[in-house]
Amino acid sequence: EEFMLRKTSVFFLAVLLVMFAALIGCSPQLEEESSASDNDSSENSSNGSDEDTFNIGLAISMTGDTAMFGEAVHRGVQLAIEEFNESGGYEGKKANLVLYDDEAKPETSVEVVQKLINQDDIVALIGPANTGNAMAHIQFAQEAKIPEVIPVATGTQITQEYADEEKNYIFRVAPLDGVQVSVILKELIENQGLTKLGVIHDTEGYGQGGRDDIVNQMKEKYDLEPTAISAFDPRELNLEPSIREMNNAGVEAVIFYGLAPQSAKLLEARHNVGLDAPIYATWATGDPTVLELVGDLVKDNVYFVQSFTIDQSDKARAFHEKIVETYGEDIFPIASAQGYDSAKLILDAIKKVGLNSEDIRDQIESFTDFEGVTDIKPTPFTKDDHEAFGEDEVFLAEYNDDLEIVTAKLD
């Protein structure tokens, strides 16, 4: 009897399994979303283009220390794409943005860029915010012959890495470090006649590269060297010793190389310790994070490089107002503007030559009539120069009494 009971139970269990399998086979299945990681943060991203759309990739930090750059760039890029699509796209095809968060990590940047190229079938790429990420992944764009426009990362080497190739696929719409240093040194040494300059920099790649640019240009252009150089560990964020070094050296101005959180700590340290010398910095000090962290201290003799300010032209103000109308605020005007121009270069090229990536690259390099919202030239690039901004396209800015970034009023 016990044997028969077991046999009956096994039979009914087998029947239930067959019925369950049949139900699964007949029921509608959810389409599995293609994502090799959790880095996909775009509501508009898709796995590939179809007959009515084509994909443009954006690989940039939406988290990490440069997240504010990433979000602002994303908004500028999205606005350019919306305008392109509203105007009819290319032969009826609409642009689709595929966005991945590279987390400000080089290894993640490599992963998501390869995914954009190999799975998402992009025709062009925008990003990143970090120089380390760019140097880690640009080889994949170059090898795949996918044009990449850099809207933020400023390391001098990025566009030079493949400058000797028959075709260089890497372009930039951001003030590279060498140009930012040139603008600062020209103001301090040529315009103001200062010679006792101090340098404070972080010990990571960004700060070390900036220090090297400063030291080399001071020597080559002016036969000078910094009066004092102080390095700090960005993880500790204690800059009071650096401020004391500048005071002890009697510097007339300080050139600072660090990201937004470090810029805020620098201004706090100067406020606590006391330093009369003005601070000149890269465009990272214009990150709104600095203002959020230290408030009015941003107004105290602090100048930084920019390629875009709301007050620079009617076109710039109109762009700013459109960003505010679309998103409710303009969280980082220069990054939004550079993101917009980066995308517009690609989209304007597509209107002229179509969706072949190599043709898009060639057109980006040969524009003579480009119109952007930054100070970008009608002919942004040449075969030998893939930098949209030279010394004439960037300038020093400051915060005004209303805590808006405006063109600096220097004597």
XYZ file of C-alpha atoms in Angstrom, residues 34-288:
255
model
C 20.156 44.074 -22.694
C 22.458 45.433 -20.001
C 25.843 43.983 -19.138
C 25.977 46.147 -16.034
C 23.860 48.438 -13.885
C 25.356 51.497 -15.555
C 22.469 52.243 -17.935
C 20.829 55.363 -16.523
C 19.013 56.780 -19.535
C 15.270 56.653 -19.977
C 15.890 56.919 -23.707
C 18.541 54.260 -24.114
C 17.927 51.208 -26.248
C 19.767 48.066 -27.235
C 20.177 48.967 -30.872
C 18.838 51.173 -33.600
C 15.927 50.213 -35.835
C 14.907 51.389 -39.292
C 13.512 54.665 -37.927
C 16.298 55.590 -35.510
C 20.058 55.609 -35.085
C 22.083 55.599 -31.872
C 24.500 58.119 -30.432
C 26.403 57.031 -27.325
C 27.079 59.039 -24.182
C 29.533 57.496 -21.701
C 30.021 59.878 -18.796
C 29.957 60.020 -15.008
C 26.451 60.277 -13.583
C 27.840 59.316 -10.173
C 31.157 60.072 -8.472
C 33.036 63.355 -8.019
C 32.280 64.529 -11.577
C 28.570 63.636 -11.565
C 27.543 67.288 -11.861
C 29.527 67.525 -15.106
C 27.835 64.375 -16.366
C 24.292 65.478 -15.604
C 24.807 68.905 -17.169
C 26.382 67.414 -20.300
C 23.516 64.920 -20.536
C 20.991 67.763 -20.522
C 22.837 69.700 -23.212
C 23.204 66.614 -25.397
C 19.554 65.664 -24.969
C 18.447 69.180 -25.910
C 20.511 69.073 -29.121
C 19.009 65.687 -30.005
C 15.461 66.901 -29.361
C 16.031 69.878 -31.665
C 17.476 67.593 -34.332
C 14.533 65.216 -34.142
C 11.967 68.019 -34.130
C 13.518 69.379 -37.329
C 12.961 66.029 -39.076
C 16.154 64.173 -38.201
C 18.134 62.712 -41.074
C 15.932 61.530 -43.957
C 13.191 60.841 -41.425
C 15.453 58.902 -39.046
C 15.483 60.164 -35.451
C 18.515 60.197 -33.170
C 18.347 58.045 -30.041
C 20.658 58.696 -27.098
C 22.173 55.676 -25.342
C 23.591 56.775 -21.993
C 25.794 54.781 -19.619
C 27.244 55.915 -16.307
C 30.995 55.315 -16.323
C 31.064 56.009 -12.558
C 34.214 58.131 -13.021
C 36.146 54.836 -13.104
C 38.481 53.924 -16.005
C 37.608 50.217 -15.901
C 33.876 50.987 -16.071
C 34.496 53.448 -18.878
C 36.196 50.740 -20.928
C 33.291 48.359 -20.303
C 30.511 50.746 -21.298
C 32.301 52.166 -24.343
C 32.878 48.661 -25.687
C 29.221 47.902 -25.094
C 28.141 51.058 -26.942
C 30.325 50.146 -29.925
C 29.723 46.401 -30.067
C 26.129 46.048 -28.873
C 24.378 49.388 -29.226
C 25.623 50.050 -32.766
C 26.368 53.731 -32.197
C 27.438 55.981 -35.069
C 29.269 58.439 -32.780
C 30.266 58.816 -29.145
C 30.244 61.674 -26.611
C 32.173 61.620 -23.313
C 33.768 61.362 -20.830
C 34.225 63.804 -17.921
C 37.474 62.337 -16.602
C 40.859 62.301 -18.310
C 41.737 58.885 -16.861
C 38.574 57.434 -18.343
C 39.283 58.973 -21.726
C 42.831 57.634 -21.853
C 41.537 54.187 -20.897
C 38.886 53.892 -23.608
C 39.713 56.092 -26.616
C 41.625 53.246 -28.270
C 38.344 51.400 -28.773
C 36.693 54.363 -30.503
C 39.781 54.863 -32.664
C 40.015 51.177 -33.636
C 36.288 50.967 -34.413
C 36.444 54.218 -36.425
C 33.764 55.811 -34.273
C 34.157 59.590 -33.898
C 34.263 60.668 -30.254
C 33.713 64.241 -29.091
C 35.004 64.961 -25.578
C 32.808 67.527 -23.756
C 34.651 67.737 -20.412
C 37.924 65.806 -19.922
C 40.820 68.246 -20.289
C 44.030 66.188 -20.175
C 46.344 67.514 -22.882
C 47.300 64.079 -24.234
C 43.768 62.904 -25.100
C 43.521 64.347 -28.610
C 47.225 63.828 -29.244
C 47.196 60.070 -28.685
C 46.271 59.327 -32.319
C 47.364 62.582 -33.933
C 49.905 60.742 -36.095
C 47.350 58.280 -37.463
C 45.963 58.790 -40.948
C 42.644 59.686 -39.327
C 42.294 60.783 -35.715
C 38.795 60.014 -34.412
C 39.102 61.922 -31.126
C 37.887 65.541 -30.884
C 37.371 67.867 -27.923
C 34.975 70.695 -27.047
C 36.489 71.636 -23.685
C 39.429 73.811 -22.648
C 42.399 71.442 -22.517
C 44.746 71.828 -19.584
C 47.569 73.373 -21.617
C 45.293 76.149 -22.893
C 43.855 76.835 -19.433
C 47.352 77.201 -18.029
C 48.337 79.513 -20.903
C 45.396 81.812 -20.218
C 46.159 81.969 -16.489
C 49.893 82.597 -16.964
C 49.267 85.257 -19.599
C 47.039 87.157 -17.181
C 49.353 86.841 -14.200
C 52.742 87.344 -15.856
C 52.067 89.401 -18.982
C 49.094 91.497 -17.887
C 49.786 91.895 -14.164
C 53.572 91.548 -14.153
C 53.641 89.008 -11.311
C 56.579 86.625 -10.910
C 56.124 84.995 -7.484
C 53.537 82.357 -8.264
C 52.563 79.447 -6.064
C 51.079 76.142 -7.238
C 48.772 73.889 -5.221
C 47.767 70.611 -6.864
C 46.348 67.209 -6.018
C 48.551 64.125 -6.199
C 46.384 62.322 -8.761
C 46.698 62.466 -12.541
C 44.671 65.654 -12.954
C 46.734 67.687 -10.524
C 50.081 66.258 -11.553
C 49.398 66.933 -15.217
C 48.384 70.494 -14.415
C 51.519 71.048 -12.339
C 53.673 69.824 -15.225
C 51.905 72.170 -17.669
C 52.468 75.115 -15.315
C 56.140 74.347 -14.690
C 56.904 73.711 -18.373
C 55.111 76.778 -19.692
C 56.605 79.084 -17.064
C 60.065 77.891 -18.057
C 59.596 77.832 -21.829
C 57.586 81.040 -22.244
C 58.817 83.243 -19.395
C 62.056 81.692 -18.092
C 60.455 81.498 -14.640
C 59.669 78.774 -12.154
C 57.055 78.589 -9.386
C 58.082 80.145 -6.109
C 56.401 77.346 -4.183
C 54.694 74.064 -5.114
C 52.491 72.199 -2.644
C 50.852 68.836 -3.306
C 47.971 67.392 -1.295
C 46.275 64.007 -1.049
C 42.712 64.505 -2.356
C 41.456 61.775 -0.011
C 42.486 63.750 3.075
C 41.285 67.140 1.842
C 43.355 69.097 4.358
C 44.690 72.107 2.510
C 45.644 74.311 5.441
C 49.314 73.164 5.267
C 49.375 74.172 1.588
C 47.991 77.614 2.395
C 50.673 78.067 5.068
C 53.349 77.108 2.515
C 52.071 79.822 0.176
C 52.108 82.386 2.992
C 55.640 81.424 4.035
C 56.837 81.760 0.429
C 55.224 85.188 0.020
C 53.522 84.321 -3.273
C 51.655 87.005 -5.206
C 49.074 84.584 -6.633
C 48.180 80.901 -6.327
C 47.395 78.612 -9.255
C 45.216 75.727 -8.110
C 44.718 72.343 -9.793
C 42.022 70.169 -8.233
C 38.386 69.114 -8.622
C 35.321 70.692 -7.018
C 35.448 69.167 -3.496
C 39.125 70.070 -3.295
C 38.432 73.615 -4.517
C 35.907 74.031 -1.717
C 38.410 72.799 0.871
C 41.010 75.201 -0.524
C 38.692 78.174 -0.027
C 37.806 77.000 3.476
C 41.501 76.628 4.316
C 42.292 80.103 2.982
C 39.435 81.534 5.041
C 40.645 79.756 8.208
C 44.390 80.378 7.844
C 44.347 83.665 5.948
C 45.917 84.335 2.549
C 45.811 87.640 0.714
C 46.981 86.286 -2.649
C 44.268 85.709 -5.261
C 43.510 82.200 -6.502
C 43.460 81.295 -10.186
C 42.105 77.897 -11.132
C 40.843 75.683 -13.920
C 37.229 75.467 -14.948
C 36.632 72.732 -12.330
C 36.420 75.478 -9.702
C 33.332 76.740 -11.528
C 31.557 73.483 -10.660
C 28.373 74.466 -8.731
